[in-house]
Short mmCIF file of C-alpha atoms in Angstrom, two decimals:
data_model
loop_
_atom_site.label_atom_id
_atom_site.label_comp_id
_atom_site.label_asym_id
_atom_site.label_seq_id
_atom_site.Cartn_x
_atom_site.Cartn_y
_atom_site.Cartn_z
CA MET A 936 -39.41 41.03 70.83
CA ASN A 937 -41.68 41.52 67.60
CA ILE A 938 -39.78 40.25 64.04
CA SER A 939 -39.41 42.92 62.05
CA GLU A 940 -38.57 42.65 57.97
CA GLU A 941 -35.09 43.53 58.11
CA ARG A 942 -34.51 40.65 60.99
CA MET A 943 -36.37 38.41 58.35
CA GLN A 944 -33.55 39.54 55.96
CA ALA A 945 -30.65 38.77 58.53
CA TRP A 946 -31.58 35.36 59.69
CA LEU A 947 -32.33 34.32 55.64
CA GLU A 948 -28.85 35.88 54.56
CA LYS A 949 -27.31 33.87 57.67
CA SER A 950 -28.85 30.04 57.02
CA THR A 951 -27.96 30.90 53.01
CA ALA A 952 -25.01 31.13 54.23
CA GLU A 953 -24.24 28.35 56.30
CA ILE A 954 -26.24 26.56 53.43
CA GLU A 955 -23.04 27.41 50.67
CA GLU A 956 -20.40 26.12 53.48
CA ASN A 957 -22.07 23.34 54.15
CA LEU A 958 -22.03 22.91 50.28
CA SER A 959 -18.77 23.95 49.76
CA LYS A 960 -17.68 20.57 52.30
CA LEU A 961 -19.48 18.50 49.73
CA GLY A 962 -17.32 19.67 47.12
CA VAL A 963 -20.12 21.80 45.51
CA THR A 964 -19.14 25.43 44.84
CA PHE A 965 -20.53 28.05 42.50
CA SER A 966 -18.99 30.47 40.48
CA SER A 967 -21.46 33.07 40.99
CA ARG A 968 -23.26 34.25 44.27
CA LYS A 969 -26.18 33.99 42.97
CA VAL A 970 -29.80 32.52 45.05
CA ARG A 971 -33.30 31.82 43.93
CA TYR A 972 -35.77 30.40 46.33
CA ARG A 973 -38.13 27.97 46.07
CA LEU A 974 -40.78 28.60 48.27
CA PHE A 975 -43.34 26.44 49.66
CA LEU A 976 -46.31 27.88 50.74
CA SER A 977 -49.16 28.94 49.42
CA GLY A 978 -48.60 27.30 45.57
CA HIS A 979 -45.20 30.18 45.02
CA SER A 980 -43.53 26.50 44.53
CA ASN A 981 -43.99 26.42 41.15
CA GLN A 982 -41.54 29.43 40.92
CA LEU A 983 -38.33 30.39 41.92
CA LEU A 984 -38.00 33.84 44.24
CA THR A 985 -35.65 36.32 44.71
CA GLN A 986 -34.96 36.77 47.98
CA ASP A 987 -36.87 40.15 48.70
CA LEU A 988 -40.33 38.30 47.32
CA ALA A 989 -39.47 35.02 49.33
CA LEU A 990 -39.21 37.44 52.22
CA HIS A 991 -42.64 38.93 50.82
CA TYR A 992 -44.52 35.70 50.87
CA LEU A 993 -43.13 34.69 54.17
CA ASN A 994 -45.10 38.07 56.02
CA ARG A 995 -48.86 38.18 56.78
CA ASP A 996 -48.95 41.44 58.48
CA GLY A 997 -45.99 40.80 60.85
CA ARG A 998 -46.61 36.97 61.68
CA PHE A 999 -43.93 34.61 60.22
CA PRO A 1000 -43.86 31.05 60.43
CA ALA A 1001 -42.74 29.85 63.68
CA VAL A 1002 -40.82 27.10 61.82
CA ILE A 1003 -39.03 27.50 57.85
CA ASP A 1004 -36.26 24.45 56.83
CA ILE A 1005 -34.27 25.52 54.60
CA ALA A 1006 -31.87 23.44 52.47
CA PRO A 1007 -30.24 23.28 49.07
CA CYS A 1008 -32.34 21.54 46.68
CA ALA A 1009 -30.58 22.20 43.32
CA ILE A 1010 -28.42 23.70 40.76
CA ILE A 1011 -29.73 25.40 37.63
CA GLU A 1012 -27.35 27.17 35.48
CA HIS A 1013 -24.61 27.77 38.20
CA GLU A 1014 -27.09 29.34 40.59
CA LEU A 1015 -27.91 27.69 43.36
CA ILE A 1016 -32.00 26.79 44.34
CA VAL A 1017 -32.79 26.79 47.76
CA ALA A 1018 -35.99 25.40 49.16
CA VAL A 1019 -37.77 27.20 51.89
CA MET A 1020 -40.27 24.84 53.20
CA PRO A 1021 -42.69 26.76 56.25
CA SER A 1022 -44.01 24.13 58.74
CA GLY A 1023 -47.96 23.98 59.54
CA HIS A 1024 -47.12 25.31 62.78
CA PRO A 1025 -49.08 28.61 63.65
CA TRP A 1026 -47.52 31.64 62.97
CA VAL A 1027 -46.03 34.09 65.28
CA SER A 1028 -44.87 37.82 65.50
CA GLU A 1029 -42.38 37.30 68.52
CA GLU A 1030 -38.85 36.23 68.43
CA GLU A 1031 -38.84 34.06 71.37
CA ARG A 1032 -41.45 31.84 69.64
CA THR A 1033 -39.94 31.12 66.25
CA TRP A 1034 -37.34 27.50 66.16
CA GLY A 1035 -34.31 29.50 66.30
CA GLY A 1036 -35.27 32.24 68.89
CA HIS A 1037 -33.19 35.62 68.19
CA ASP A 1038 -30.16 34.48 67.01
CA ARG A 1039 -31.53 32.31 64.32
CA GLY A 1040 -35.36 33.37 63.93
CA PRO A 1041 -37.46 30.66 62.61
CA PHE A 1042 -34.66 29.38 59.95
CA LYS A 1043 -33.65 25.49 60.69
CA VAL A 1044 -30.70 24.53 58.09
CA CYS A 1045 -30.87 21.15 56.51
CA PRO A 1046 -28.01 19.27 54.66
CA TRP A 1047 -30.26 18.98 51.07
CA SER A 1048 -33.36 18.50 50.03
CA LEU A 1049 -32.80 15.83 46.63
CA PRO A 1050 -35.83 13.58 46.25
CA GLY A 1051 -34.74 9.95 47.27
CA SER A 1052 -34.42 8.19 43.52
CA LEU A 1053 -31.45 10.45 42.98
CA LEU A 1054 -29.73 9.77 45.86
CA THR A 1055 -27.30 6.85 45.33
CA ALA A 1056 -24.99 7.64 48.19
CA ALA A 1057 -24.73 8.93 51.59
CA LEU A 1058 -23.71 12.02 50.34
CA PRO A 1059 -24.80 13.70 47.06
CA THR A 1060 -22.83 15.60 44.51
CA ALA A 1061 -22.65 18.35 42.44
CA LYS A 1062 -24.19 15.89 40.21
CA GLU A 1063 -27.55 14.96 42.08
CA PHE A 1064 -28.04 18.83 42.69
CA VAL A 1065 -27.69 19.70 39.06
CA GLU A 1066 -29.87 16.27 38.04
CA ASN A 1067 -32.79 17.62 40.72
CA GLY A 1068 -32.43 21.40 39.07
CA LYS A 1069 -33.52 20.21 35.63
CA LEU A 1070 -36.56 18.00 37.30
CA ILE A 1071 -38.08 20.85 38.95
CA LEU A 1072 -37.25 23.13 35.69
CA ARG A 1073 -39.43 20.56 33.99
CA SER A 1074 -41.88 20.65 36.69
CA ILE A 1075 -42.77 24.11 36.86
CA GLY A 1076 -42.59 25.04 33.27
CA LEU B 1134 -31.93 3.57 69.73
CA VAL B 1135 -32.76 0.17 68.30
CA PRO B 1136 -33.88 -2.53 71.00
CA PRO B 1137 -31.46 -5.31 70.52
CA VAL B 1138 -34.59 -7.95 70.10
CA VAL B 1139 -35.52 -5.79 67.25
CA VAL B 1140 -32.31 -6.08 65.57
CA GLY B 1141 -32.06 -9.35 65.93
CA LEU B 1142 -35.27 -10.25 64.08
CA GLY B 1143 -34.35 -8.00 61.46
CA VAL B 1144 -31.61 -10.17 60.89
CA ALA B 1145 -33.57 -13.41 61.29
CA ALA B 1146 -36.10 -11.67 58.62
CA LEU B 1147 -33.37 -10.70 56.20
CA ILE B 1148 -31.62 -14.10 55.83
CA GLU B 1149 -34.97 -15.90 55.38
CA ALA B 1150 -35.67 -13.66 52.43
CA TYR B 1151 -31.98 -14.21 50.96
CA ASN B 1152 -31.79 -18.07 51.20
CA HIS B 1153 -35.52 -18.02 49.79
CA LEU B 1154 -34.89 -16.31 46.62
CA SER B 1155 -31.18 -17.43 46.08
CA GLY B 1156 -31.52 -21.19 47.52
CA ASN B 1157 -28.69 -20.44 49.27
CA TYR B 1158 -27.68 -21.32 53.02
CA ALA B 1159 -26.25 -18.15 54.86
CA GLU B 1160 -25.84 -16.64 58.65
CA ALA B 1161 -25.58 -13.66 59.80
CA THR B 1162 -21.91 -12.29 60.47
CA ARG B 1163 -22.53 -9.65 62.23
CA ASP B 1164 -25.94 -7.43 63.34
CA ALA B 1165 -28.56 -5.19 61.09
CA ARG B 1166 -28.52 -1.62 61.20
CA VAL B 1167 -30.61 0.84 60.21
CA ASN B 1168 -28.74 3.22 57.31
CA GLN B 1169 -29.25 6.18 56.39
CA TYR B 1170 -32.28 5.58 54.36
CA GLY B 1171 -33.89 4.00 57.35
CA ARG B 1172 -33.43 0.80 56.03
CA TRP B 1173 -32.14 -2.64 57.92
CA THR B 1174 -28.89 -3.02 56.48
CA ALA B 1175 -27.01 -6.13 57.13
CA ARG B 1176 -23.92 -8.28 56.01
CA GLY B 1177 -23.47 -12.52 55.97
CA SER B 1178 -21.79 -15.14 54.85
CA GLY B 1179 -22.88 -19.06 53.45
CA ASN B 1180 -22.52 -21.16 50.84
CA GLY B 1181 -22.95 -18.36 48.37
CA GLY B 1182 -20.19 -16.06 49.88
CA TYR B 1183 -20.67 -12.59 51.19
CA TRP B 1184 -23.05 -10.22 50.75
CA ASP B 1185 -24.66 -6.95 51.99
CA GLY B 1186 -28.31 -6.54 51.69
CA SER B 1187 -31.19 -3.75 52.67
CA ALA B 1188 -34.27 -6.13 52.51
CA VAL B 1189 -36.45 -5.90 55.56
CA ASP B 1190 -38.46 -2.88 56.83
CA ASN B 1191 -39.19 -1.95 60.63
CA SER B 1192 -42.08 -4.15 60.95
CA TYR B 1193 -39.92 -7.17 59.84
CA THR B 1194 -41.93 -7.53 56.49
CA VAL B 1195 -39.27 -7.87 53.54
CA ILE B 1196 -39.48 -4.90 50.89
CA ALA B 1197 -36.73 -5.33 49.31
CA PRO B 1198 -34.61 -8.60 48.29
CA LEU B 1199 -30.44 -8.60 49.08
CA THR B 1200 -28.13 -7.36 46.89
CA PRO B 1201 -25.35 -9.47 47.16
CA THR B 1202 -22.11 -7.97 46.24
CA ARG B 1203 -19.76 -10.81 46.16
CA LEU B 1204 -21.82 -13.68 45.72
CA PRO B 1205 -20.88 -16.78 43.52
CA GLY B 1206 -22.82 -18.78 41.72
CA LYS B 1207 -26.82 -18.92 41.90
CA GLY B 1208 -27.74 -16.79 44.12
CA ALA B 1209 -27.00 -13.79 42.43
CA ALA B 1210 -28.86 -14.39 39.62
CA LYS B 1211 -31.71 -15.17 41.31
CA CYS B 1212 -32.33 -11.70 43.35
CA PRO B 1213 -34.63 -9.43 41.71
CA PRO B 1214 -33.96 -5.56 41.16
CA LYS B 1215 -34.41 -3.74 44.74
CA SER B 1216 -37.89 -2.73 45.95
CA SER B 1217 -39.00 0.80 44.96
CA ARG B 1218 -40.92 1.92 47.97
CA LEU B 1219 -39.91 4.11 50.79
CA GLU B 1220 -40.99 3.29 54.22
CA LEU B 1221 -42.24 6.70 55.93
CA TRP B 1222 -43.18 7.21 59.56
CA ARG B 1223 -45.00 10.18 60.71
CA ALA B 1224 -46.08 11.54 64.31
CA VAL B 1225 -49.60 13.06 63.86
CA ASP B 1226 -51.95 15.25 66.18
CA ASP B 1227 -55.17 14.02 67.14
CA ALA B 1228 -56.80 16.09 64.43
CA GLU B 1229 -54.66 14.43 61.51
CA LEU B 1230 -55.17 11.60 62.77
CA GLN B 1231 -58.93 11.61 62.66
CA SER B 1232 -58.13 13.39 58.92
CA ILE B 1233 -56.69 9.88 58.31
CA GLN B 1234 -59.51 7.30 59.35
CA SER B 1235 -61.38 9.33 57.83
CA THR B 1236 -60.05 10.15 53.99
CA GLY B 1237 -57.38 7.08 53.85
CA ARG B 1238 -54.94 9.63 53.18
CA PHE B 1239 -52.56 12.88 54.19
CA THR B 1240 -54.23 16.15 53.67
CA GLN B 1241 -52.55 19.00 52.87
CA ALA B 1242 -51.26 20.72 56.08
CA PRO B 1243 -52.52 23.81 57.90
CA ASN B 1244 -51.44 27.49 57.16
CA GLY B 1245 -50.52 27.13 54.08
CA ALA B 1246 -47.48 24.54 54.06
CA GLU B 1247 -47.24 22.83 50.67
CA VAL B 1248 -44.82 19.82 52.10
CA LYS B 1249 -45.40 17.53 55.19
CA TRP B 1250 -42.38 16.32 57.32
CA PHE B 1251 -41.56 12.37 57.56
CA SER B 1252 -39.00 10.28 59.58
CA GLY B 1253 -37.05 7.60 57.86
CA SER B 1254 -37.72 5.04 61.02
CA GLN B 1255 -39.87 4.38 63.92
CA ALA B 1256 -36.39 5.22 66.15
CA GLU B 1257 -36.21 8.16 64.13
CA VAL B 1258 -40.27 9.50 64.23
CA GLU B 1259 -40.24 8.62 68.60
CA ALA B 1260 -37.05 10.64 68.80
CA TRP B 1261 -38.70 13.98 66.71
CA ARG B 1262 -42.00 13.64 69.23
CA LYS B 1263 -39.98 13.81 72.16
CA LEU B 1264 -37.99 16.99 70.97
CA PRO B 1265 -39.08 20.11 73.04
CA PHE B 1266 -40.96 21.98 70.25
CA ASN B 1267 -43.75 19.53 69.93
CA SER B 1268 -44.29 19.04 73.80
CA GLY B 1269 -48.06 19.64 75.15
CA THR B 1270 -48.84 18.18 71.90
CA ASN B 1271 -50.54 14.37 71.30
CA ARG B 1272 -49.05 12.83 68.72
CA SER B 1273 -49.56 9.30 66.86
CA VAL B 1274 -47.06 7.32 64.93
CA VAL B 1275 -48.46 6.05 61.28
CA ARG B 1276 -46.54 4.63 58.30
CA ALA B 1277 -46.65 4.44 54.90
CA SER B 1278 -44.71 3.39 51.83
CA ILE B 1279 -43.67 5.44 48.75
CA ASP B 1280 -41.90 5.80 45.68
CA PRO B 1281 -38.64 7.14 46.25
CA LYS B 1282 -39.09 9.73 44.18
CA TYR B 1283 -42.09 11.50 45.32
CA ALA B 1284 -40.41 11.84 48.74
CA HIS B 1285 -37.19 14.61 49.19
CA ASN B 1286 -34.78 13.51 51.66
CA LEU B 1287 -33.40 16.43 53.93
CA GLY B 1288 -30.66 14.51 55.63
CA ASN B 1289 -29.68 13.59 59.11
CA LEU B 1290 -30.73 16.50 61.12
CA PRO B 1291 -29.45 16.55 65.04
CA GLY B 1292 -31.67 14.64 67.04
CA GLU B 1293 -34.16 13.71 64.67
CA GLY B 1294 -32.18 11.24 62.71
CA GLN B 1295 -33.60 10.64 58.49
CA VAL B 1296 -36.09 13.36 58.04
CA TRP B 1297 -38.27 13.24 54.94
CA THR B 1298 -40.55 15.92 53.03
CA VAL B 1299 -43.97 15.38 50.50
CA HIS B 1300 -45.01 17.32 48.71
CA MET B 1301 -49.11 17.83 49.11
CA ASP B 1302 -49.70 17.16 45.18
CA ASP B 1303 -47.82 13.77 45.81
CA PHE B 1304 -49.68 12.65 48.83
CA GLY B 1305 -51.81 10.18 46.46
CA HIS B 1306 -48.96 8.29 45.74
CA PHE B 1307 -48.53 6.87 49.21
CA GLY B 1308 -49.76 3.43 49.70
CA GLN B 1309 -51.66 2.47 52.73
CA ILE B 1310 -51.63 4.72 55.94
CA TYR B 1311 -51.25 2.29 58.92
CA PRO B 1312 -51.31 3.36 62.58
CA HIS B 1313 -48.63 2.24 65.09
CA PRO B 1314 -49.14 0.94 68.49
#
């Protein structure tokens, strides 16, 4: 079955919800439900994107990355920042050829994405996500 | 995941480093293991007291002195700070291996991807290489070290272990890239 933009949106929302659930297990919760995405694709990582814009960049004439790692990476002003990292695998147009198939599509949820220099314990806390938010703001200006 | 002989060598190097740095004598009281950051860790005891440490990488090279947790006397004062380098492993296809051999560095991944993925240890990169998604592709293992501030940890993934990414803008911060047989 060909991948549609609606299917990509549903998979991304499902993955984001899973990320928020994983974070709550770490004791990291949010006062707002606002999420922005940092897309590591073709130079877009120097911006924080809305969901619609991230999905727009992930669509190349009906072809999509086969594998996309997705992970919480920062907290900036009470907003969750999610890293979206497409792999170098060839892009595909069929659901069956994505990493997670019909159920999950290309999105592979990872526990977190944090610089090694910030990790001081086995599990990160909200502090590390806030600190990384400062680093991100500094790097993207 | 880790052959016993490798663990034994890891402990031996760890203790040797400890004794050299501290001037104490110590012996291991339990086997070394790979921690969540892909580093060897071990615990031992000797005339300096008990210690925990992360001192050797997976090729048994001393990369960081021990960080004693309870070490009275001369040992603690003589231990310099932990190494700032992180050893990462990557399984590369033939084209990437050729690129590394000709340029001496990692180059941007295809299809606009800005990051490349790495494993935290040899055992973990071997596990990743055997995943069904990679079947049909011949991959070689390489390793290189980098300052941890340029490497992003993705946590522990099922079947893959500790996974790291490095952004293409930071590939130049890797040290020499070594092929691994």
